[in-house]
Amino acid sequence: MKKGKVSNAVIRRLPRYYRTLDTLYREGTVRISSSALGESMGVTASQIRQDLSCFGEFGQQGYGYNVADLRQALSDILGMNAGYTSVLVGAGNLGRALMRNFHFNKNGFSLSAAFDVDPKIVGTVLNGYPIYSMDSLDDYLAEHKPSIGVLTVPKYAAQSVAERLIAGGVRGIWNFTNIELDVSDSNVVVESVHFADSLLTLSYLISE
Amino acid sequence: MKKGKVSNAVIRRLPRYYRTLDTLYREGTVRISSSALGESMGVTASQIRQDLSCFGEFGQQGYGYNVADLRQALSDILGMNAGYTSVLVGAGNLGRALMRNFHFNKNGFSLSAAFDVDPKIVGTVLNGYPIYSMDSLDDYLAEHKPSIGVLTVPKYAAQSVAERLIAGGVRGIWNFTNIELDVSDSNVVVESVHFADSLLTLSYLISE
């Protein structure tokens, strides 16, 4: 599997390819043509072929793609089988929503613990996940070396907690704080979920 | 302001342009060159000029962009000054996180009410927003005609609640349910926040 210079636009489409293939797989679909796959994703068949060509040879002329194989290849490309681990920092409403409803495991990440400052919830367990005190975060990071930190703290705490995560050796931060984190002087990758961008897109689309 | 055929990729960049301009505006920046704007967004200057040309003439050779003017133009293009209204359906953890922390007003939407099935929270007020019973949703939609519905119900309720929102006349659904809603037979626009896509992107990036 080669990974050269893959554009951001291609990277952003990979999860959607995986999601579409995963749905097809669960529905029992064995194979699909690139045009049918494109149609279900709103992209052209040639776009799909071009995107996938960044990672190797997939599919066969006249046959299309084997759904199980392509799903598996995409999950490998996305790093879903790398055994990544995560901790969540900030067990407020949003943090708890993720702990309760988001399937970390289905997306290749095990979540091992959450951290919060609220003494009322520190020491409790939510949906199987222990909630520890923020005071123990640095020791926990040093001991368990999680791959990423899920950042669901209030805005004012975002940058300082991010710096603790970076000092603790995480490779990525999944950022829900709506703050542009400053992670220069590190190799840490930040992926932000921008609720506002999504709502403004909807706003544009209903204005058309 | 012309709005012809604007590609999805351009539409997706508009909120980021707005967000960047808004930050510059709040910092007191008066003008910015397209190359400096591009640099702060990770796109090229010519990309910016090309994107903005879909909507009219902005900026001036040798001067760049007036930050306040371009921010204002983008907010108009995005429909942020159209007086859109919204209701939120599903006041669980995620719904409550949005009600508590998301700035609907700053993004051009007023949130007028939330709806839930839980008798323990129906009749209460959270952060100024009343929480009503799901039984009253249809009457409320008929009377208040909100522009969009924010869908934060559990998966199993997603499609049926979406259909009630559509029957009630909303123009858009902001979908957090991770379900691909079927809104054919309607002109309703669905914008989904896919947490999994974002995490898988991070997974890919830390694998590189």
mmCIF file of C-alpha atoms in Angstrom, chain A residues 35 41 43-45 56 65 70 81 91 97-98 105 109-110 117 119 128 134 142 146 179 187-188 191-193 200 202:
data_model
loop_
_atom_site.group_PDB
_atom_site.id
_atom_site.type_symbol
_atom_site.label_atom_id
_atom_site.label_comp_id
_atom_site.label_asym_id
_atom_site.label_seq_id
_atom_site.Cartn_x
_atom_site.Cartn_y
_atom_site.Cartn_z
ATOM 1 C CA SER A 35 -20.293 3.909 -11.086
ATOM 2 C CA MET A 41 -21.739 8.793 -2.713
ATOM 3 C CA VAL A 43 -19.072 11.469 -6.822
ATOM 4 C CA THR A 44 -18.102 10.242 -10.290
ATOM 5 C CA ALA A 45 -16.770 6.769 -11.008
ATOM 6 C CA GLY A 56 -2.817 0.676 -4.766
ATOM 7 C CA TYR A 65 -15.049 -3.968 -6.541
ATOM 8 C CA LEU A 70 -12.374 -2.979 -0.482
ATOM 9 C CA ASN A 81 -6.781 -2.022 12.705
ATOM 10 C CA ALA A 91 -16.968 14.590 30.827
ATOM 11 C CA ALA A 97 -22.802 12.016 24.893
ATOM 12 C CA LEU A 98 -19.720 10.569 23.196
ATOM 13 C CA ASN A 105 -14.480 0.494 18.957
ATOM 14 C CA PHE A 109 -10.209 3.217 18.820
ATOM 15 C CA SER A 110 -10.550 1.823 22.295
ATOM 16 C CA VAL A 117 -12.600 18.252 37.358
ATOM 17 C CA PRO A 119 -15.788 15.934 42.181
ATOM 18 C CA GLY A 128 -18.118 1.116 31.336
ATOM 19 C CA MET A 134 -7.805 15.766 36.070
ATOM 20 C CA ALA A 142 2.793 8.614 31.078
ATOM 21 C CA PRO A 146 -2.882 6.621 24.586
ATOM 22 C CA ILE A 179 -10.778 26.668 19.527
ATOM 23 C CA ASN A 187 4.072 16.628 15.669
ATOM 24 C CA VAL A 188 0.592 16.217 17.041
ATOM 25 C CA GLU A 191 -8.757 17.137 13.905
ATOM 26 C CA SER A 192 -11.518 19.518 14.861
ATOM 27 C CA VAL A 193 -15.250 18.960 14.751
ATOM 28 C CA LEU A 200 -23.493 27.461 8.238
ATOM 29 C CA LEU A 202 -26.983 24.104 6.063
#
